[in-house]
Coordinates of C-alpha atoms and ligand atoms in Angstrom, one line a residue:
X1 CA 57.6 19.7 -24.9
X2 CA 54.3 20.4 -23.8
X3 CA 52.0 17.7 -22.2
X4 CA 48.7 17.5 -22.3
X5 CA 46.3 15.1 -20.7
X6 CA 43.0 13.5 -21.9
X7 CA 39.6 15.7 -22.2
X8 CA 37.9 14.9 -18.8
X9 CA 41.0 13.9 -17.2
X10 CA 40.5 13.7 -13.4
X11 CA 43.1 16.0 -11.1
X12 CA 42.6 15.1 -7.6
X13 CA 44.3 15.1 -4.2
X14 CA 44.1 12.5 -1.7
X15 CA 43.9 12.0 1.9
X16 CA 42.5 9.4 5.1
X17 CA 40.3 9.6 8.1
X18 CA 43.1 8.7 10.3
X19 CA 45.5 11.2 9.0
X20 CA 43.3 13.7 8.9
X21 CA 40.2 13.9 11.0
X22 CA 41.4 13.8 14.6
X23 CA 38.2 14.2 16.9
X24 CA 39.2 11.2 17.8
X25 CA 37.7 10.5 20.8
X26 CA 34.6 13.0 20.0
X27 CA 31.0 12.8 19.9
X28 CA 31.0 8.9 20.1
X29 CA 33.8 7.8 17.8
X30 CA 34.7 4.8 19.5
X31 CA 39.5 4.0 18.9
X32 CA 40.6 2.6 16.5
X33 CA 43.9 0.1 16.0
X34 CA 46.1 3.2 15.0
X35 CA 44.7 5.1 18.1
X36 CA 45.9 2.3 20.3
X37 CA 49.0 1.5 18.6
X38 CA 49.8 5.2 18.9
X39 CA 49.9 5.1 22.1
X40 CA 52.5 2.5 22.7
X41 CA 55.6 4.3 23.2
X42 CA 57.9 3.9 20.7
X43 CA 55.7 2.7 17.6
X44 CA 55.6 6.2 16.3
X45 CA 58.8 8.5 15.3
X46 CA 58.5 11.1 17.4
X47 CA 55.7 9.9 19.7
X48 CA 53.1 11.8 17.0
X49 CA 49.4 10.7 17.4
X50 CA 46.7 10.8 15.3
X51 CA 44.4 12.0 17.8
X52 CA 44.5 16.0 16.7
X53 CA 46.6 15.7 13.0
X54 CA 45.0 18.0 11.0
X55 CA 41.8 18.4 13.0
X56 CA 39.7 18.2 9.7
X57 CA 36.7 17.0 11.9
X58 CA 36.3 20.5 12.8
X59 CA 38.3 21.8 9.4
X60 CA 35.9 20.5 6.5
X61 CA 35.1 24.0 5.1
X62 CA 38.8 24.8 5.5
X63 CA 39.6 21.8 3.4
X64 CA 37.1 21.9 0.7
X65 CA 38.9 25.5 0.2
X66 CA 41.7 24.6 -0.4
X67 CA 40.5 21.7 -3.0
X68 CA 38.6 24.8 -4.6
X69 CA 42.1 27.3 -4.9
X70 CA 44.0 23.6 -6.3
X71 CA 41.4 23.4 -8.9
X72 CA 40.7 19.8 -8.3
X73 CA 37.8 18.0 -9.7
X74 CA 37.5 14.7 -7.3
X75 CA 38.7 14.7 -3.6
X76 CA 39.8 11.2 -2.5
X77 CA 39.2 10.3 1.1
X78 CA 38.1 7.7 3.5
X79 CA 35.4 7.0 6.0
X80 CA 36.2 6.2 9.6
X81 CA 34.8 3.0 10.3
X82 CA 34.9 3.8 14.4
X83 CA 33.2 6.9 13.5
X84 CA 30.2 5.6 12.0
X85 CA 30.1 2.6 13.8
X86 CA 32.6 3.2 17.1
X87 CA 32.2 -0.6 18.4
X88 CA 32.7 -1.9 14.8
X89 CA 29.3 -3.4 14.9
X90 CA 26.2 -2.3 16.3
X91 CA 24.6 1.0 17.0
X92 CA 25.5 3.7 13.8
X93 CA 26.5 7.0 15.3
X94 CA 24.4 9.9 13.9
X95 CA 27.1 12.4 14.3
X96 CA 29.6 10.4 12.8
X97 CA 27.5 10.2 9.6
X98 CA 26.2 14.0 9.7
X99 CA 30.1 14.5 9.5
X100 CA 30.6 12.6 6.0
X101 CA 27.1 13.8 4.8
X102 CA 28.3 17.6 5.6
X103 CA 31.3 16.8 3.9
X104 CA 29.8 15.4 0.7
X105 CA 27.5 18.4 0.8
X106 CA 30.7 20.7 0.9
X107 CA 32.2 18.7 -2.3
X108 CA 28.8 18.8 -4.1
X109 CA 28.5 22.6 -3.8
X110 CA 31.9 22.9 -5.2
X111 CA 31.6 21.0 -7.9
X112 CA 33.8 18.1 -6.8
X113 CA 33.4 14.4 -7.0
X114 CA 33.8 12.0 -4.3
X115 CA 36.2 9.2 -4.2
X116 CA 35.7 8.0 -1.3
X117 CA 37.3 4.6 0.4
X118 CA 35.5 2.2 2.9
X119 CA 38.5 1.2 4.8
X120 CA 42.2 2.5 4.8
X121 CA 43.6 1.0 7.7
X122 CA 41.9 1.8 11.0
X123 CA 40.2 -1.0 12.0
X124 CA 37.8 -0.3 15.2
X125 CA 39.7 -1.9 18.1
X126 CA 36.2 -3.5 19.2
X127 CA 36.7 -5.8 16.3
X128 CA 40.3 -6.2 17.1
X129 CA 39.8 -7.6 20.0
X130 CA 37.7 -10.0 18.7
X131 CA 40.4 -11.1 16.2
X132 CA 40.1 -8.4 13.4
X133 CA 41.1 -9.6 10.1
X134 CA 42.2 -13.0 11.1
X135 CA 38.7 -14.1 12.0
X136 CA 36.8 -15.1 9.4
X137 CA 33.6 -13.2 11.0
X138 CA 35.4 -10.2 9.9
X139 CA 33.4 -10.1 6.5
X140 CA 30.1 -9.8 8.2
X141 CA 31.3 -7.2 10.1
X142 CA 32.8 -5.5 6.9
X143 CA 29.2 -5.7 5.4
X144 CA 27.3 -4.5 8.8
X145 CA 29.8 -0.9 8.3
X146 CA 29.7 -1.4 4.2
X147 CA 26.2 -1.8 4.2
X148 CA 25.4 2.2 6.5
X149 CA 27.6 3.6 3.9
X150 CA 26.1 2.6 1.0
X151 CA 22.5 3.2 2.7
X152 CA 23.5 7.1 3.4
X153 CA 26.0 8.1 0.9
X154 CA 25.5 5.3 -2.0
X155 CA 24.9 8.0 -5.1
X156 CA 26.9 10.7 -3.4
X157 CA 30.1 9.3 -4.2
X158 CA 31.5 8.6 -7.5
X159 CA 34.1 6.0 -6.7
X160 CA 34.2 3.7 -4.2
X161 CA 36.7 1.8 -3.4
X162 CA 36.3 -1.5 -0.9
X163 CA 39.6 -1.1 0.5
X164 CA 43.1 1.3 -0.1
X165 CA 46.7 -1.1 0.1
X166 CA 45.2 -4.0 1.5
X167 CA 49.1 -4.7 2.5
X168 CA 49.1 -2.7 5.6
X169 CA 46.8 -5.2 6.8
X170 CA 50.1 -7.3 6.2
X171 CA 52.4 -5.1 7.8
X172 CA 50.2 -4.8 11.3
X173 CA 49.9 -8.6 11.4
X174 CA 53.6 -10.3 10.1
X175 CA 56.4 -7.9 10.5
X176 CA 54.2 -5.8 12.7
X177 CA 55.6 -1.7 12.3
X178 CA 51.7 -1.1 11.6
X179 CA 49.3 -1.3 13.7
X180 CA 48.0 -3.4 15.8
X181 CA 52.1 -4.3 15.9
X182 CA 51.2 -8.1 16.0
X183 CA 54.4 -10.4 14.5
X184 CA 53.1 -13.6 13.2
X185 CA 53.1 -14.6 9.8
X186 CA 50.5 -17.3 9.5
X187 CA 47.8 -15.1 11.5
X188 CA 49.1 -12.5 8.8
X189 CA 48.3 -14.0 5.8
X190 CA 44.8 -15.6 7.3
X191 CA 44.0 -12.2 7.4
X192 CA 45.0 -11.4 3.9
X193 CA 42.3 -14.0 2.7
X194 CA 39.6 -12.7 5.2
X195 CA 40.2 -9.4 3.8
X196 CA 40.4 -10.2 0.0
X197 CA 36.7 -12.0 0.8
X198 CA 35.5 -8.9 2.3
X199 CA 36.4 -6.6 -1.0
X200 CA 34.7 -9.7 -3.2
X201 CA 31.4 -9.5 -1.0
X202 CA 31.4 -5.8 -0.5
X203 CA 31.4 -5.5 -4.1
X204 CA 28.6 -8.0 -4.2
X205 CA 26.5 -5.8 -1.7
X206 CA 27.1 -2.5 -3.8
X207 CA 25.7 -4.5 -7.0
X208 CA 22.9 -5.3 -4.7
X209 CA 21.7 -1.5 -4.9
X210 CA 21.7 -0.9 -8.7
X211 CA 23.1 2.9 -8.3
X212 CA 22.8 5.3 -11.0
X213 CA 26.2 6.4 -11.1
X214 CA 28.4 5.0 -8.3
X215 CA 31.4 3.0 -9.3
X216 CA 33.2 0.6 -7.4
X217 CA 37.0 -0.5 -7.5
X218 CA 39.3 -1.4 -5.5
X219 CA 43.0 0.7 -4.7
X220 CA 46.1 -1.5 -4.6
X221 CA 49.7 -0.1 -4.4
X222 CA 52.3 -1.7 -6.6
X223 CA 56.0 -1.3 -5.9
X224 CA 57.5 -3.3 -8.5
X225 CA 61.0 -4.8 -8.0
X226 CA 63.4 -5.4 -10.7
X227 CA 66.8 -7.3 -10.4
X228 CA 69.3 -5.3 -9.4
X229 CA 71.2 -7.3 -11.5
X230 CA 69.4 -9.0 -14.0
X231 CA 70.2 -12.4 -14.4
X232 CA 72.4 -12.4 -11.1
X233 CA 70.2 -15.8 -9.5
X234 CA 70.3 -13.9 -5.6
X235 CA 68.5 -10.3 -7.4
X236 CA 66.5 -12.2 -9.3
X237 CA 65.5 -14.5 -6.2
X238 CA 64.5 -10.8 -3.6
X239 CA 62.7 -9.5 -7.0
X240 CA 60.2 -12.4 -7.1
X241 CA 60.0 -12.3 -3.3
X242 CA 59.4 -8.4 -3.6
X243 CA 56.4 -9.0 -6.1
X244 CA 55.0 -12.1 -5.4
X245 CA 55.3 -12.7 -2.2
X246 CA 55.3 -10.1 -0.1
X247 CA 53.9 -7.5 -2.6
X248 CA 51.0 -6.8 -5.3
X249 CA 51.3 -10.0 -6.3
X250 CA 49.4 -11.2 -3.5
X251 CA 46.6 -9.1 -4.2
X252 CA 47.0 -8.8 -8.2
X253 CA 46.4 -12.3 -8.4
X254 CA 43.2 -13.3 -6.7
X255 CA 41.7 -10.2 -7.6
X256 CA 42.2 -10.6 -11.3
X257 CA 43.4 -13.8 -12.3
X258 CA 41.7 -16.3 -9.7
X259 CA 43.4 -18.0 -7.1
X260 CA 46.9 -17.5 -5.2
X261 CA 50.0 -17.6 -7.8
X262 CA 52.2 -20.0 -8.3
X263 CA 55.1 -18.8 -6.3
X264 CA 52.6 -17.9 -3.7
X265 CA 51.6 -21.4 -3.2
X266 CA 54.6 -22.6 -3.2
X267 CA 55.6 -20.1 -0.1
X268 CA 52.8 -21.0 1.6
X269 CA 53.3 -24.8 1.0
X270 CA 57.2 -24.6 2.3
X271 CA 56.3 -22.7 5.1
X272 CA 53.0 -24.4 6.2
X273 CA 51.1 -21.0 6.2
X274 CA 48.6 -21.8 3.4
X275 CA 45.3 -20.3 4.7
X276 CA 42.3 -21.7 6.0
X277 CA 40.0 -21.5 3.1
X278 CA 36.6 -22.5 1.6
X279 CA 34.7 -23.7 -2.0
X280 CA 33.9 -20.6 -4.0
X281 CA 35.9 -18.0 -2.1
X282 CA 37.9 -17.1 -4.9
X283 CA 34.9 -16.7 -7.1
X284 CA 33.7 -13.9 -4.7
X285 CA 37.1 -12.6 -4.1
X286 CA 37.1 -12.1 -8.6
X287 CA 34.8 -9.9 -9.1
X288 CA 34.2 -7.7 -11.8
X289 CA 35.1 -4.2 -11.2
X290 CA 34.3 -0.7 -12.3
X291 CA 37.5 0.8 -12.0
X292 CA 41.5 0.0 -10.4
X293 CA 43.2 2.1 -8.3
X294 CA 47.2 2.2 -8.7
X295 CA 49.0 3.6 -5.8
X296 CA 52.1 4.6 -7.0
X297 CA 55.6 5.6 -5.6
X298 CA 58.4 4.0 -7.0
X299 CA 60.5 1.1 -8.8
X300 CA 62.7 -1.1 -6.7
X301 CA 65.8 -2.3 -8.1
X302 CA 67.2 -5.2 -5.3
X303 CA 70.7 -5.8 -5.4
X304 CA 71.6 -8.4 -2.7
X305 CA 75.0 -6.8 -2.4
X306 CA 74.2 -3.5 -1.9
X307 CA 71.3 -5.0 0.7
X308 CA 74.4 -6.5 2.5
X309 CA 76.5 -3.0 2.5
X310 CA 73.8 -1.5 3.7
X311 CA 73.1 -3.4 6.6
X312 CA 76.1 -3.5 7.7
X313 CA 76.3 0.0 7.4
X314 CA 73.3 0.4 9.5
X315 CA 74.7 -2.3 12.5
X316 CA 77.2 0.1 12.5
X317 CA 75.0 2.9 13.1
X318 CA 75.9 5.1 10.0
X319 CA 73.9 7.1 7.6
X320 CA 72.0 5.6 4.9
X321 CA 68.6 5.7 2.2
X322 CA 67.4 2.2 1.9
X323 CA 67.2 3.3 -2.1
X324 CA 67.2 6.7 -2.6
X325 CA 66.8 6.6 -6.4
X326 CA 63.5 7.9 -7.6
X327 CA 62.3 5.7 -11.0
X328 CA 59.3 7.2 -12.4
X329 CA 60.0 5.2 -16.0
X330 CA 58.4 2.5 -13.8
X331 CA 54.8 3.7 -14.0
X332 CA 54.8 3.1 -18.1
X333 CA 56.0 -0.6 -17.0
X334 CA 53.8 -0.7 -13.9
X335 CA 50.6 0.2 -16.1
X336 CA 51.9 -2.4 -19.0
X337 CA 51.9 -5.0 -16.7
X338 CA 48.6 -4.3 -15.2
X339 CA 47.2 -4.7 -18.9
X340 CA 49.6 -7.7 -19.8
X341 CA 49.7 -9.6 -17.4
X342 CA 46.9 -9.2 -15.1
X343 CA 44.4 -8.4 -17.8
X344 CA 43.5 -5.4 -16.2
X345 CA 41.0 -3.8 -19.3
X346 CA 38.5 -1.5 -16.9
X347 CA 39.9 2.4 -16.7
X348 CA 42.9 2.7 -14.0
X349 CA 43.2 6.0 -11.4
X350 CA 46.3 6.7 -9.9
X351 CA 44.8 7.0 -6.6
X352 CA 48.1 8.2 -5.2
X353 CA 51.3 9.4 -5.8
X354 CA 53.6 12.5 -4.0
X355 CA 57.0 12.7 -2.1
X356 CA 57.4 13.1 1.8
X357 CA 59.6 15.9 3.1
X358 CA 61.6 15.8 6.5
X359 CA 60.2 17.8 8.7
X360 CA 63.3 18.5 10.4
X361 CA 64.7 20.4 7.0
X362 CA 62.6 23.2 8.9
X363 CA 59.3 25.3 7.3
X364 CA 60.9 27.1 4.8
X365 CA 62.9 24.4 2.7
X366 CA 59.5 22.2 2.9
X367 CA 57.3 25.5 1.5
X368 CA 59.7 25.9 -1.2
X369 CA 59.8 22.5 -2.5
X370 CA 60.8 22.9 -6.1
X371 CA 62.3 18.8 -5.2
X372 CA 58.4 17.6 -5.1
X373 CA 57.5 19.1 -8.4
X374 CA 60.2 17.9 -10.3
X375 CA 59.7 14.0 -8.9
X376 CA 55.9 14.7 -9.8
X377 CA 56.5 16.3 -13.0
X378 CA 58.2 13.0 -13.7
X379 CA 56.2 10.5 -13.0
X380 CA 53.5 12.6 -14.8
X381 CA 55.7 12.2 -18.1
X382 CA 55.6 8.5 -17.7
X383 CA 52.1 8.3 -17.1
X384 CA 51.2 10.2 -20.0
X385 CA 53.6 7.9 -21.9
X386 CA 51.2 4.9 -20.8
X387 CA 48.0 6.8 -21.8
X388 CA 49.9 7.6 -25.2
X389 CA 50.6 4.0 -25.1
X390 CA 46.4 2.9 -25.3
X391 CA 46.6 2.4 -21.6
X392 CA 43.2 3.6 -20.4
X393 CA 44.0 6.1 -16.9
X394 CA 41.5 8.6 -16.5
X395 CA 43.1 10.4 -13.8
X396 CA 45.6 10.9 -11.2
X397 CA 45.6 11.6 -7.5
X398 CA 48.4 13.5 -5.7
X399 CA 49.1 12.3 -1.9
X400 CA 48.0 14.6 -0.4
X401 CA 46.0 17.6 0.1
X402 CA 48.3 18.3 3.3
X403 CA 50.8 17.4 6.1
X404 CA 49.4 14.6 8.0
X405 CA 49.6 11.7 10.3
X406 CA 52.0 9.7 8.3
X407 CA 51.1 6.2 10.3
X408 CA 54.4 5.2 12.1
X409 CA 56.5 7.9 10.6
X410 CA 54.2 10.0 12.9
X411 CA 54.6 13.6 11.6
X412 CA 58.0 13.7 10.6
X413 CA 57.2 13.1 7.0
X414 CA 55.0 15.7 5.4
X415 CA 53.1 15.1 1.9
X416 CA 51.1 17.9 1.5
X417 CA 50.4 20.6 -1.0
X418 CA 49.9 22.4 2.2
X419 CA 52.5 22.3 5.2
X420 CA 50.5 22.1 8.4
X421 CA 51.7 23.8 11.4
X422 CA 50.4 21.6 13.7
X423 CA 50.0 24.1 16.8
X424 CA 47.8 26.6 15.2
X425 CA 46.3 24.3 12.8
X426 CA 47.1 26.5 9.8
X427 CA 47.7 25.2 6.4
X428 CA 49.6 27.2 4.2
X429 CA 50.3 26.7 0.5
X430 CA 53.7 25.1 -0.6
X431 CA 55.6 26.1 -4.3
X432 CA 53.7 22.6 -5.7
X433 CA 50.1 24.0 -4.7
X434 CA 50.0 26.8 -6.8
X435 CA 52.2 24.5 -9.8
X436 CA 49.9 21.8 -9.2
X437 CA 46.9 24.3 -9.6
X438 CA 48.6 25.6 -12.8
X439 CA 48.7 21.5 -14.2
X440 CA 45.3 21.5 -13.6
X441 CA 44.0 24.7 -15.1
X442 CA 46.0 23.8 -18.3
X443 CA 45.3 19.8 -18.2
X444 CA 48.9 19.6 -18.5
X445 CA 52.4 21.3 -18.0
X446 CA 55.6 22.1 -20.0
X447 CA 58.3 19.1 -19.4
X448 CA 61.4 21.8 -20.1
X449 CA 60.5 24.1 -17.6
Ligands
FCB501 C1 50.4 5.1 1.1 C2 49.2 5.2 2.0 C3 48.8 6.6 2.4 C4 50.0 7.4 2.7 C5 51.0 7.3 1.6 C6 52.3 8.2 1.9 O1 51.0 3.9 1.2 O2 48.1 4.6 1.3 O3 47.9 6.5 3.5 O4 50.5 7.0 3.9 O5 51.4 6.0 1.4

């Protein structure tokens, strides 16, 4: 059967400043949380850093090659914020912003648009220190950095989006594997609200400039979780948890429908961790938007029991995949329920979507990774399904352009279209480059072979 996408369809690749860039302590960048957290020993498999990864700082034409042999028509990325502004606030450094304008420059001469993300994840320690996402001050400081973008890259880029998985900021401040590695759950969801305020008045500021033909979004993952069992009361129960309460739901909400959900509330309420807020914030945290951003990996289906075995297996020390089963049938239901129940009706990106390798399965099985291509193949079949459904998705993102800094699985876990050999900084084509090349050319692929 062959499958074929929409006329105009966007094929992209995506990446982030932090997994990428390195120069991280060059020509005035000023750290970051992840370049502090990195540093802790033990926070990151292997001990990796993000202070080299992929060295694209030094790389860009290298880079924008490689976007050229894929074929790709939009490059998502992100801008440092400790780059452009290395205190967080403050005096702008020039060479930070030459960096993104050469950049831009590289993508414009190639005929590639820019999707290009104000913050995804690396918060300038300066503004850490001073409470980062839990003080409310945060969303003046968002503006100050929001603000030098839009004055020197505004038209440049074609999509902006105000922030990428707003539930890392989650994961650094509750359970705390992210960075900053802070553990406290009421700080945590402060921060949530602070942060949902900043992509409500960023999007106000952009408005502010009338651009021709910049659009801005916003890109929120969505794992969703289905019974395991459906109907079994304790599946049922993690589910609702899974989506609500500790996933999109959070986000979803607000952003689309107004105001915390119902189970939300409730969580809060038990657990005295409602947030401090004021009259009219979730008028600016709904705002309209130009375009939504699914991130997009998997389904979950929770099954308290097998939770249990599991557990147990892993207090015993043994082997296991915290659920290994790929579900790309969940997309079609993913983008349904953006539609149905969130009233998403502006055009939907996948903004990301790919596979990690091991990087201990050594070079050659991760160059020949026929395993990638058939998980992307699929989810690609579901997605068309959605767009043969009505459902309006202009185009799809594959994470990523290469091996990177995979946060705290350090560089264990590899992504890329290219493998990196991270001592000569070399990126060399995997099996999925030149089949993802091939998808492109042809807007589409043949689902039997
Ligand atoms: C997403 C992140 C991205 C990358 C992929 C694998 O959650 O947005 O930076 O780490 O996962």
């Amino acid at each position: 059967m062959q499958i074929r996408f929409p006329e105009n369809f966007t094929w992209g690749v995506a990446t982030a400043a932090a997994q990428i860039e390195g120069g991280a302590y060059e020509d005035g960048r000023g750290p970051s949380i992840w370049d502090v957290f990195s540093s802790i020993p033990g926070k990151i498999k292997n001990g990796g850093k993000p202070d080299v990864a992929c060295d694209s700082y030094h790389l860009a034409e290298r880079d924008v090659e490689m976007l050229k042999e894929l074929g790709v028509n939009s490059y998502r990325f992100s801008f440092s914020w400790s780059r452009i502004l290395p205190q967080g606030t403050g005096k702008v450094n020039e060479a930070g912003i030459a960096y993104y304008k050469k950049l831009l420059g590289l993508l414009k001469d190639a005929g590639i648009k820019a999707n290009a993300t104000i913050y995804h994840w690396d918060l300038p320690y300066a503004l850490q220190m001073k409470g980062g996402f839990g003080n409310r001050d945060i969303v003046n400081w968002y503006l100050e950095y929001a603000k030098v973008l839009f004055d020197n890259f505004g038209d440049d880029v074609d999509l902006w989006a105000t922030f990428n998985e707003p539930i890392a900021t989650y994961v650094g401040y509750g359970p705390g594997f992210f960075a900053p590695g802070i553990q406290d759950e009421k700080y945590a969801r402060q921060a949530l609200h602070h942060l949902l305020l900043c992509h409500g008045e960023g999007v106000k500021l952009f408005r502010s400039y009338s651009f021709k033909k910049a659009k801005i979004g916003i890109v929120v993952d969505v794992w969703k979780h289905y019974p395991g069992r459906p109907g079994n009361a304790e599946d049922e129960a993690m589910a609702l948890q899974g989506n609500e309460i500790r996933g999109f739901g959070m986000f979803l909400h607000p952003l689309f429908l107004g105001g915390y959900s119902e189970p939300l509330q409730a969580y809060f309420r038990e657990n005295g961790l409602t947030p401090v807020m004021r009259e009219g914030d979730f008028e600016t945290i709904r705002q309209p938007l130009d375009f939504y951003g699914l991130n997009f990996y998997n389904g979950l289906y929770d099954n308290a029991e097998k939770l249990r075995e599991m557990q147990k297996k892993r207090m015993e020390g043994g082997n296991y995949q915290d659920r290994p089963e790929n579900h790309p049938e969940a997309l079609r239901d993913v983008l349904h329920m953006l539609k149905e129940k969130y009233g998403v009706n502006i055009p939907i990106y996948i903004t990301e979507n790919g596979m990690p390798f091991d990087d201990a399965q050594g070079k050659a099985a991760n160059l020949d990774d026929q395993a990638r291509i058939d998980y992307v193949k699929g989810v690609l079949t579901w997605l068309h399904k959605g767009i043969e459904d009505g459902i309006d998705v202009r185009g799809y993102y594959l994470w990523s352009l290469m091996d990177n800094f995979e946060w705290s699985a350090g560089y264990a876990a590899r992504y890329g279209l290219y493998y990196t050999d991270y001592e000569t900084l070399e990126r060399i084509p995997k099996k999925s480059a030149s089949w993802y090349a091939q998808v492109i050319r042809e807007n589409g692929f043949d689902a039997e072979s």
